[in-house]
PDB file of C-alpha atoms in Angstrom:
ATOM      1  CA  UNK I   1     -20.732  -0.961  -0.655  1.00 44.00           C
ATOM      2  CA  UNK I   2     -20.351   2.060   1.616  1.00 48.00           C
ATOM      3  CA  UNK I   3     -16.942   3.011   0.227  1.00 49.00           C
ATOM      4  CA  UNK I   4     -18.185   2.906  -3.379  1.00 49.00           C
ATOM      5  CA  UNK I   5     -21.186   5.099  -2.601  1.00 52.00           C
ATOM      6  CA  UNK I   6     -19.080   7.566  -0.655  1.00 52.00           C
ATOM      7  CA  UNK I   7     -16.507   7.714  -3.444  1.00 51.00           C
ATOM      8  CA  UNK I   8     -19.230   8.607  -5.967  1.00 50.00           C
ATOM      9  CA  UNK I   9     -20.576  11.254  -3.584  1.00 50.00           C
ATOM     10  CA  UNK I  10     -17.164  12.832  -3.364  1.00 50.00           C
ATOM     11  CA  UNK I  11     -16.609  12.926  -7.094  1.00 46.00           C
ATOM     12  CA  UNK I  12     -19.892  14.786  -7.573  1.00 45.00           C
ATOM     13  CA  UNK I  13     -19.167  17.014  -4.556  1.00 44.00           C
ATOM     14  CA  UNK I  14     -22.378  16.155  -2.758  1.00 45.00           C
ATOM     15  CA  UNK I  15     -22.907  17.072   0.863  1.00 46.00           C
ATOM     16  CA  UNK I  16     -20.839  15.031   3.301  1.00 46.00           C
ATOM     17  CA  UNK I  17     -22.219  16.263   6.620  1.00 48.00           C
ATOM     18  CA  UNK I  18     -24.083  12.996   7.235  1.00 50.00           C
ATOM     19  CA  UNK I  19     -21.077  10.784   6.501  1.00 51.00           C
ATOM     20  CA  UNK I  20     -19.216   9.005   9.303  1.00 55.00           C
ATOM     21  CA  UNK I  21     -15.662   8.811   7.971  1.00 55.00           C
ATOM     22  CA  UNK I  22     -13.067   6.450   9.431  1.00 58.00           C
ATOM     23  CA  UNK I  23      -9.414   5.764   8.557  1.00 56.00           C
ATOM     24  CA  UNK I  24     -10.464   2.297   7.326  1.00 58.00           C
ATOM     25  CA  UNK I  25     -13.044   3.823   4.967  1.00 58.00           C
ATOM     26  CA  UNK I  26     -10.470   6.261   3.593  1.00 58.00           C
ATOM     27  CA  UNK I  27      -8.224   3.325   2.657  1.00 56.00           C
ATOM     28  CA  UNK I  28     -11.116   1.564   0.896  1.00 57.00           C
ATOM     29  CA  UNK I  29     -11.862   4.728  -1.069  1.00 57.00           C
ATOM     30  CA  UNK I  30      -8.248   5.101  -2.160  1.00 55.00           C
ATOM     31  CA  UNK I  31      -8.262   1.476  -3.289  1.00 54.00           C
ATOM     32  CA  UNK I  32     -11.260   2.266  -5.507  1.00 52.00           C
ATOM     33  CA  UNK I  33      -9.423   5.155  -7.162  1.00 48.00           C
ATOM     34  CA  UNK I  34      -6.850   3.048  -9.054  1.00 45.00           C
ATOM     35  CA  UNK I  35      -7.755   4.267 -12.528  1.00 43.00           C
ATOM     36  CA  UNK I  36      -9.057   7.794 -11.978  1.00 44.00           C
ATOM     37  CA  UNK I  37      -7.479  10.802 -13.635  1.00 45.00           C
ATOM     38  CA  UNK I  38      -5.035  12.986 -11.702  1.00 45.00           C
ATOM     39  CA  UNK I  39      -7.530  15.861 -11.418  1.00 47.00           C
ATOM     40  CA  UNK I  40     -10.079  13.576  -9.727  1.00 49.00           C
ATOM     41  CA  UNK I  41      -7.422  12.170  -7.429  1.00 52.00           C
ATOM     42  CA  UNK I  42      -6.582  15.747  -6.387  1.00 53.00           C
ATOM     43  CA  UNK I  43     -10.295  16.491  -5.925  1.00 52.00           C
ATOM     44  CA  UNK I  44     -10.608  13.473  -3.651  1.00 56.00           C
ATOM     45  CA  UNK I  45      -7.826  14.806  -1.443  1.00 57.00           C
ATOM     46  CA  UNK I  46      -9.342  18.318  -1.366  1.00 56.00           C
ATOM     47  CA  UNK I  47     -12.746  16.999  -0.353  1.00 56.00           C
ATOM     48  CA  UNK I  48     -11.296  14.841   2.407  1.00 60.00           C
ATOM     49  CA  UNK I  49      -9.550  17.869   3.832  1.00 57.00           C
ATOM     50  CA  UNK I  50     -12.771  19.908   3.506  1.00 58.00           C
ATOM     51  CA  UNK I  51     -14.626  17.206   5.455  1.00 58.00           C
ATOM     52  CA  UNK I  52     -11.989  17.388   8.175  1.00 58.00           C
ATOM     53  CA  UNK I  53     -13.111  20.946   8.994  1.00 60.00           C
ATOM     54  CA  UNK I  54     -16.504  19.742  10.194  1.00 58.00           C
ATOM     55  CA  UNK I  55     -17.046  20.210  13.935  1.00 60.00           C
ATOM     56  CA  UNK I  56     -18.447  16.679  14.261  1.00 58.00           C
ATOM     57  CA  UNK I  57     -15.071  15.066  13.470  1.00 58.00           C
ATOM     58  CA  UNK I  58     -13.020  14.090  16.509  1.00 61.00           C
ATOM     59  CA  UNK I  59      -9.409  15.231  16.749  1.00 62.00           C
ATOM     60  CA  UNK I  60      -8.290  11.603  16.922  1.00 60.00           C
ATOM     61  CA  UNK I  61     -10.048  10.771  13.645  1.00 58.00           C
ATOM     62  CA  UNK I  62      -8.714  13.952  12.040  1.00 57.00           C
ATOM     63  CA  UNK I  63      -5.143  13.045  12.913  1.00 57.00           C
ATOM     64  CA  UNK I  64      -5.525   9.438  11.759  1.00 56.00           C
ATOM     65  CA  UNK I  65      -7.148  10.420   8.471  1.00 55.00           C
ATOM     66  CA  UNK I  66      -4.618  13.158   7.724  1.00 53.00           C
ATOM     67  CA  UNK I  67      -1.785  10.705   8.340  1.00 52.00           C
ATOM     68  CA  UNK I  68      -3.332   8.222   5.931  1.00 50.00           C
ATOM     69  CA  UNK I  69      -4.012  10.872   3.258  1.00 51.00           C
ATOM     70  CA  UNK I  70      -0.438  12.133   3.495  1.00 47.00           C
ATOM     71  CA  UNK I  71       1.196   8.702   3.369  1.00 45.00           C
ATOM     72  CA  UNK I  72      -0.911   6.535   1.078  1.00 46.00           C
ATOM     73  CA  UNK I  73       0.895   5.937  -2.195  1.00 48.00           C
ATOM     74  CA  UNK I  74      -0.374   7.207  -5.497  1.00 50.00           C
ATOM     75  CA  UNK I  75      -2.581   4.444  -6.985  1.00 49.00           C
ATOM     76  CA  UNK I  76      -0.493   2.128  -9.198  1.00 50.00           C
ATOM     77  CA  UNK I  77      -2.753   2.576 -12.241  1.00 50.00           C
ATOM     78  CA  UNK I  78      -3.287   6.306 -11.876  1.00 51.00           C
ATOM     79  CA  UNK I  79      -3.389   7.947 -15.308  1.00 52.00           C
ATOM     80  CA  UNK I  80      -0.718  10.677 -15.320  1.00 56.00           C
ATOM     81  CA  UNK I  81      -1.066  13.619 -17.703  1.00 59.00           C
ATOM     82  CA  UNK I  82       2.206  15.547 -17.392  1.00 62.00           C
ATOM     83  CA  UNK I  83       0.609  18.675 -18.904  1.00 66.00           C
ATOM     84  CA  UNK I  84      -1.390  18.986 -15.671  1.00 67.00           C
ATOM     85  CA  UNK I  85       1.670  18.786 -13.408  1.00 70.00           C
ATOM     86  CA  UNK I  86       3.787  21.565 -11.895  1.00 74.00           C
ATOM     87  CA  UNK I  87       7.349  21.390 -10.571  1.00 84.00           C
ATOM     88  CA  UNK I  88       6.246  23.777  -7.791  1.00 83.00           C
ATOM     89  CA  UNK I  89       4.123  21.041  -6.202  1.00 84.00           C
ATOM     90  CA  UNK I  90       5.893  18.194  -4.300  1.00 85.00           C
ATOM     91  CA  UNK I  91       3.044  15.758  -5.081  1.00 80.00           C
ATOM     92  CA  UNK I  92       3.414  16.580  -8.779  1.00 83.00           C
ATOM     93  CA  UNK I  93       7.214  16.178  -8.685  1.00 87.00           C
ATOM     94  CA  UNK I  94       6.695  12.651  -7.348  1.00 87.00           C
ATOM     95  CA  UNK I  95       4.203  11.999 -10.167  1.00 83.00           C
ATOM     96  CA  UNK I  96       6.762  13.274 -12.701  1.00 85.00           C
ATOM     97  CA  UNK I  97       9.187  10.702 -11.293  1.00 89.00           C
ATOM     98  CA  UNK I  98       6.601   7.905 -11.554  1.00 85.00           C
ATOM     99  CA  UNK I  99       5.837   8.965 -15.131  1.00 81.00           C
ATOM    100  CA  UNK I 100       9.513   8.767 -16.139  1.00 86.00           C
ATOM    101  CA  UNK I 101       9.959   5.433 -14.333  1.00 86.00           C
ATOM    102  CA  UNK I 102       6.967   3.938 -16.159  1.00 79.00           C
ATOM    103  CA  UNK I 103       8.452   5.097 -19.463  1.00 80.00           C
ATOM    104  CA  UNK I 104      11.904   3.671 -18.774  1.00 86.00           C
ATOM    105  CA  UNK I 105      13.660   6.971 -18.043  1.00 88.00           C
ATOM    106  CA  UNK I 106      15.133   5.621 -14.828  1.00 92.00           C
ATOM    107  CA  UNK I 107      17.922   8.190 -14.356  1.00 94.00           C
ATOM    108  CA  UNK I 108      15.431  11.058 -14.617  1.00 93.00           C
ATOM    109  CA  UNK I 109      13.017   9.272 -12.275  1.00 93.00           C
ATOM    110  CA  UNK I 110      15.823   8.771  -9.735  1.00 96.00           C
ATOM    111  CA  UNK I 111      16.854  12.448 -10.031  1.00 95.00           C
ATOM    112  CA  UNK I 112      13.307  13.672  -9.398  1.00 94.00           C
ATOM    113  CA  UNK I 113      12.679  11.353  -6.443  1.00 96.00           C
ATOM    114  CA  UNK I 114      16.004  12.411  -4.881  1.00 97.00           C
ATOM    115  CA  UNK I 115      15.356  16.114  -5.463  1.00 95.00           C
ATOM    116  CA  UNK I 116      11.826  15.908  -4.055  1.00 94.00           C
ATOM    117  CA  UNK I 117      12.909  14.040  -0.954  1.00 96.00           C
ATOM    118  CA  UNK I 118      15.952  16.225  -0.230  1.00 96.00           C
ATOM    119  CA  UNK I 119      14.229  19.559  -0.898  1.00 94.00           C
ATOM    120  CA  UNK I 120      10.634  18.863   0.145  1.00 93.00           C
ATOM    121  CA  UNK I 121      10.914  15.811   2.439  1.00 93.00           C
ATOM    122  CA  UNK I 122       8.149  14.170   0.383  1.00 91.00           C
ATOM    123  CA  UNK I 123       7.346  10.776   1.906  1.00 90.00           C
ATOM    124  CA  UNK I 124       6.318   9.038  -1.327  1.00 89.00           C
ATOM    125  CA  UNK I 125       9.476  10.224  -3.073  1.00 93.00           C
ATOM    126  CA  UNK I 126      11.557   8.986  -0.140  1.00 95.00           C
ATOM    127  CA  UNK I 127      10.030   5.537  -0.604  1.00 93.00           C
ATOM    128  CA  UNK I 128      10.502   5.640  -4.381  1.00 93.00           C
ATOM    129  CA  UNK I 129      14.110   6.789  -3.955  1.00 96.00           C
ATOM    130  CA  UNK I 130      14.760   3.855  -1.613  1.00 95.00           C
ATOM    131  CA  UNK I 131      13.251   1.487  -4.195  1.00 92.00           C
ATOM    132  CA  UNK I 132      15.587   2.922  -6.842  1.00 94.00           C
ATOM    133  CA  UNK I 133      18.622   2.310  -4.613  1.00 94.00           C
ATOM    134  CA  UNK I 134      17.392  -1.186  -3.732  1.00 91.00           C
ATOM    135  CA  UNK I 135      17.028  -2.262  -7.374  1.00 89.00           C
ATOM    136  CA  UNK I 136      19.655  -0.029  -9.004  1.00 92.00           C
ATOM    137  CA  UNK I 137      17.048   1.928 -10.995  1.00 92.00           C
ATOM    138  CA  UNK I 138      18.815   4.954 -12.497  1.00 94.00           C
ATOM    139  CA  UNK I 139      21.667   4.701  -9.980  1.00 95.00           C
ATOM    140  CA  UNK I 140      24.257   2.310  -8.571  1.00 96.00           C
ATOM    141  CA  UNK I 141      22.556  -0.373  -6.490  1.00 93.00           C
ATOM    142  CA  UNK I 142      22.947   0.469  -2.786  1.00 95.00           C
ATOM    143  CA  UNK I 143      20.750  -1.709  -0.597  1.00 92.00           C
ATOM    144  CA  UNK I 144      22.220  -0.311   2.617  1.00 94.00           C
ATOM    145  CA  UNK I 145      21.018   3.152   1.616  1.00 96.00           C
ATOM    146  CA  UNK I 146      17.666   1.675   0.584  1.00 95.00           C
ATOM    147  CA  UNK I 147      17.275   0.029   3.992  1.00 96.00           C
ATOM    148  CA  UNK I 148      18.228   3.293   5.744  1.00 96.00           C
ATOM    149  CA  UNK I 149      15.600   5.221   3.765  1.00 96.00           C
ATOM    150  CA  UNK I 150      12.858   2.606   4.259  1.00 96.00           C
ATOM    151  CA  UNK I 151      13.540   2.680   8.008  1.00 96.00           C
ATOM    152  CA  UNK I 152      13.691   6.480   8.200  1.00 96.00           C
ATOM    153  CA  UNK I 153      10.524   6.910   6.125  1.00 94.00           C
ATOM    154  CA  UNK I 154       8.585   4.455   8.254  1.00 94.00           C
ATOM    155  CA  UNK I 155       9.808   5.861  11.579  1.00 94.00           C
ATOM    156  CA  UNK I 156       9.388   9.546  10.675  1.00 92.00           C
ATOM    157  CA  UNK I 157       6.429   9.468   8.257  1.00 89.00           C
ATOM    158  CA  UNK I 158       4.676   6.153   9.006  1.00 88.00           C
ATOM    159  CA  UNK I 159       4.760   5.425   5.258  1.00 89.00           C
ATOM    160  CA  UNK I 160       2.969   2.095   4.754  1.00 88.00           C
ATOM    161  CA  UNK I 161       4.957   1.041   1.661  1.00 89.00           C
ATOM    162  CA  UNK I 162       8.251   1.659   3.441  1.00 93.00           C
ATOM    163  CA  UNK I 163       6.951  -0.234   6.472  1.00 93.00           C
ATOM    164  CA  UNK I 164       6.236  -3.248   4.258  1.00 92.00           C
ATOM    165  CA  UNK I 165       9.623  -3.129   2.513  1.00 93.00           C
ATOM    166  CA  UNK I 166      11.411  -2.717   5.837  1.00 95.00           C
ATOM    167  CA  UNK I 167       9.676  -5.885   7.060  1.00 95.00           C
ATOM    168  CA  UNK I 168      10.813  -7.722   3.908  1.00 92.00           C
ATOM    169  CA  UNK I 169      14.410  -6.611   4.569  1.00 93.00           C
ATOM    170  CA  UNK I 170      14.264  -7.960   8.140  1.00 94.00           C
ATOM    171  CA  UNK I 171      12.646 -11.208   6.996  1.00 92.00           C
ATOM    172  CA  UNK I 172      15.280 -11.873   4.322  1.00 89.00           C
ATOM    173  CA  UNK I 173      18.273 -10.365   6.122  1.00 89.00           C
ATOM    174  CA  UNK I 174      18.919  -7.917   3.277  1.00 80.00           C
ATOM    175  CA  UNK I 175      21.686  -5.529   4.463  1.00 86.00           C
ATOM    176  CA  UNK I 176      20.547  -6.047   8.054  1.00 92.00           C
ATOM    177  CA  UNK I 177      20.534  -8.883  10.553  1.00 93.00           C
ATOM    178  CA  UNK I 178      17.723 -11.319   9.810  1.00 92.00           C
ATOM    179  CA  UNK I 179      14.985 -10.738  12.393  1.00 96.00           C
ATOM    180  CA  UNK I 180      11.803 -12.769  11.858  1.00 95.00           C
ATOM    181  CA  UNK I 181      10.106 -11.355  14.962  1.00 97.00           C
ATOM    182  CA  UNK I 182      10.613  -7.771  13.777  1.00 97.00           C
ATOM    183  CA  UNK I 183       9.400  -8.703  10.296  1.00 96.00           C
ATOM    184  CA  UNK I 184       6.267 -10.274  11.805  1.00 97.00           C
ATOM    185  CA  UNK I 185       5.695  -7.203  14.010  1.00 97.00           C
ATOM    186  CA  UNK I 186       5.929  -4.827  11.045  1.00 97.00           C
ATOM    187  CA  UNK I 187       3.718  -6.912   8.746  1.00 96.00           C
ATOM    188  CA  UNK I 188       1.100  -7.138  11.529  1.00 97.00           C
ATOM    189  CA  UNK I 189       1.287  -3.420  12.315  1.00 95.00           C
ATOM    190  CA  UNK I 190       1.035  -2.433   8.642  1.00 93.00           C
ATOM    191  CA  UNK I 191      -1.967  -4.671   8.077  1.00 93.00           C
ATOM    192  CA  UNK I 192      -3.829  -3.638  11.214  1.00 92.00           C
ATOM    193  CA  UNK I 193      -3.134   0.111  10.960  1.00 88.00           C
ATOM    194  CA  UNK I 194      -2.936   0.689   7.187  1.00 85.00           C
ATOM    195  CA  UNK I 195      -4.809  -2.316   5.733  1.00 86.00           C
ATOM    196  CA  UNK I 196      -1.831  -2.960   3.443  1.00 87.00           C
ATOM    197  CA  UNK I 197      -2.761  -5.955   1.285  1.00 88.00           C
ATOM    198  CA  UNK I 198       0.813  -7.173   0.689  1.00 90.00           C
ATOM    199  CA  UNK I 199       1.525  -7.048   4.422  1.00 93.00           C
ATOM    200  CA  UNK I 200      -1.667  -9.015   5.082  1.00 94.00           C
ATOM    201  CA  UNK I 201      -0.427 -11.774   2.758  1.00 93.00           C
ATOM    202  CA  UNK I 202       3.017 -11.833   4.357  1.00 94.00           C
ATOM    203  CA  UNK I 203       1.485 -11.833   7.835  1.00 96.00           C
ATOM    204  CA  UNK I 204      -0.535 -14.908   6.830  1.00 95.00           C
ATOM    205  CA  UNK I 205       2.668 -16.589   5.595  1.00 94.00           C
ATOM    206  CA  UNK I 206       4.303 -15.848   8.964  1.00 96.00           C
ATOM    207  CA  UNK I 207       1.410 -17.538  10.799  1.00 96.00           C
ATOM    208  CA  UNK I 208       1.416 -20.436   8.328  1.00 95.00           C
ATOM    209  CA  UNK I 209       5.130 -21.197   8.865  1.00 94.00           C
ATOM    210  CA  UNK I 210       5.512 -19.932  12.435  1.00 95.00           C
ATOM    211  CA  UNK I 211       8.040 -17.307  11.296  1.00 94.00           C
ATOM    212  CA  UNK I 212       8.559 -14.803  14.102  1.00 96.00           C
ATOM    213  CA  UNK I 213       5.397 -16.009  15.863  1.00 97.00           C
ATOM    214  CA  UNK I 214       3.613 -19.114  17.109  1.00 97.00           C
ATOM    215  CA  UNK I 215       2.447 -21.216  14.155  1.00 96.00           C
ATOM    216  CA  UNK I 216      -1.299 -20.707  13.650  1.00 97.00           C
ATOM    217  CA  UNK I 217      -2.550 -22.110  10.358  1.00 96.00           C
ATOM    218  CA  UNK I 218      -6.185 -21.310  11.160  1.00 97.00           C
ATOM    219  CA  UNK I 219      -5.244 -17.622  11.413  1.00 97.00           C
ATOM    220  CA  UNK I 220      -3.170 -17.941   8.243  1.00 96.00           C
ATOM    221  CA  UNK I 221      -6.175 -19.398   6.403  1.00 97.00           C
ATOM    222  CA  UNK I 222      -8.460 -16.657   7.764  1.00 97.00           C
ATOM    223  CA  UNK I 223      -6.090 -13.938   6.529  1.00 96.00           C
ATOM    224  CA  UNK I 224      -5.587 -15.533   3.100  1.00 96.00           C
ATOM    225  CA  UNK I 225      -9.374 -15.765   2.707  1.00 96.00           C
ATOM    226  CA  UNK I 226     -10.059 -12.232   3.936  1.00 94.00           C
ATOM    227  CA  UNK I 227      -7.281 -10.724   1.791  1.00 92.00           C
ATOM    228  CA  UNK I 228      -8.505 -12.500  -1.321  1.00 92.00           C
ATOM    229  CA  UNK I 229     -12.182 -11.654  -0.781  1.00 91.00           C
ATOM    230  CA  UNK I 230     -11.661  -8.013   0.213  1.00 87.00           C
ATOM    231  CA  UNK I 231      -8.526  -7.020  -1.724  1.00 84.00           C
ATOM    232  CA  UNK I 232      -8.305  -9.610  -4.531  1.00 86.00           C
ATOM    233  CA  UNK I 233      -4.671 -10.224  -3.532  1.00 87.00           C
ATOM    234  CA  UNK I 234      -3.517 -12.921  -5.987  1.00 87.00           C
ATOM    235  CA  UNK I 235      -0.830 -14.309  -3.657  1.00 89.00           C
ATOM    236  CA  UNK I 236      -3.521 -14.879  -1.020  1.00 92.00           C
ATOM    237  CA  UNK I 237      -5.578 -16.707  -3.646  1.00 92.00           C
ATOM    238  CA  UNK I 238      -2.605 -19.058  -4.061  1.00 92.00           C
ATOM    239  CA  UNK I 239      -2.357 -19.336  -0.256  1.00 94.00           C
ATOM    240  CA  UNK I 240      -5.984 -20.503  -0.136  1.00 95.00           C
ATOM    241  CA  UNK I 241      -5.242 -23.177  -2.759  1.00 94.00           C
ATOM    242  CA  UNK I 242      -2.330 -24.488  -0.667  1.00 94.00           C
ATOM    243  CA  UNK I 243      -4.401 -24.519   2.543  1.00 96.00           C
ATOM    244  CA  UNK I 244      -7.305 -26.399   0.944  1.00 96.00           C
ATOM    245  CA  UNK I 245      -4.929 -28.879  -0.733  1.00 94.00           C
ATOM    246  CA  UNK I 246      -3.228 -29.795   2.545  1.00 94.00           C
ATOM    247  CA  UNK I 247      -6.078 -29.214   4.985  1.00 96.00           C
ATOM    248  CA  UNK I 248      -4.030 -26.605   6.809  1.00 95.00           C
ATOM    249  CA  UNK I 249      -6.240 -24.337   8.906  1.00 96.00           C
ATOM    250  CA  UNK I 250      -9.337 -25.676   7.158  1.00 96.00           C
ATOM    251  CA  UNK I 251     -11.026 -28.887   6.042  1.00 97.00           C
ATOM    252  CA  UNK I 252      -9.111 -30.511   3.184  1.00 96.00           C
ATOM    253  CA  UNK I 253     -10.955 -29.849  -0.091  1.00 96.00           C
ATOM    254  CA  UNK I 254      -9.160 -30.724  -3.336  1.00 95.00           C
ATOM    255  CA  UNK I 255     -11.966 -29.291  -5.466  1.00 96.00           C
ATOM    256  CA  UNK I 256     -11.635 -25.876  -3.831  1.00 95.00           C
ATOM    257  CA  UNK I 257      -7.845 -26.129  -3.999  1.00 94.00           C
ATOM    258  CA  UNK I 258      -8.002 -26.713  -7.760  1.00 95.00           C
ATOM    259  CA  UNK I 259     -10.494 -23.854  -8.140  1.00 95.00           C
ATOM    260  CA  UNK I 260      -8.274 -21.317  -6.372  1.00 93.00           C
ATOM    261  CA  UNK I 261      -5.117 -22.568  -8.097  1.00 92.00           C
ATOM    262  CA  UNK I 262      -6.769 -22.189 -11.521  1.00 92.00           C
ATOM    263  CA  UNK I 263      -7.927 -18.704 -10.501  1.00 89.00           C
ATOM    264  CA  UNK I 264      -4.416 -17.770  -9.362  1.00 87.00           C
ATOM    265  CA  UNK I 265      -2.871 -19.027 -12.614  1.00 87.00           C
ATOM    266  CA  UNK I 266      -5.400 -17.162 -14.758  1.00 85.00           C
ATOM    267  CA  UNK I 267      -4.618 -13.916 -12.892  1.00 78.00           C
ATOM    268  CA  UNK I 268      -0.878 -14.426 -13.391  1.00 72.00           C
ATOM    269  CA  UNK I 269      -1.320 -15.173 -17.091  1.00 70.00           C
ATOM    270  CA  UNK I 270      -3.046 -11.807 -17.534  1.00 62.00           C
ATOM    271  CA  UNK I 271      -0.137  -9.930 -15.929  1.00 50.00           C
TER     272      UNK I 271
END
């Protein structure tokens, strides 16, 4: 597709003058970069910023794309080579923290996320610090502080991961008053503006149950289907199985329900 071709162009540093870049396309490209090496990830960012200097790019698109580049999380499967990282670079400090977290050094991961947020106001480290507080990774569990940081990071930096987690807090009433309407609003905003796959799934669940919105199982089915087909979100695959089994938002089809349920279970067994 267009995103795949553009991604390959970028990696080989071909000319980009004829490319019409949009915030949505940037998100697709980042989603394709899950397993690339850190040097290629950095190259991708450099080339995006180079493209932004073209006169043909509108100021509105420049601002939207820069916001997305600055706030999208590091891909979950990014291969991190710590020999390539520098403690002088806030992006690298966050990667150091992720590296230590992956290897079970939770106290060191917490220290690096905290340092990087407090000294450099790094948005990704702010989110990761909040996650540490929420789960007690490398620190005493403090979900009030986690909620405060998720809220601050969303409001100040428009961080899509913090937006999603803030919505989850409101939905479940974790260290805040339960507010289904606010949870729905944030899931919807994060899906529409940032194409966040987890928020798309949770938005579909809201429509399915009428949580914080008018129940609309046709819209729930549409979102489950779209999120599975475009993002391979396994929870949405399960949502499709449930819809087909009960005929909610679609024609009842037990064969399709069994197909998607088997697919969902096979994905989970691989994890």
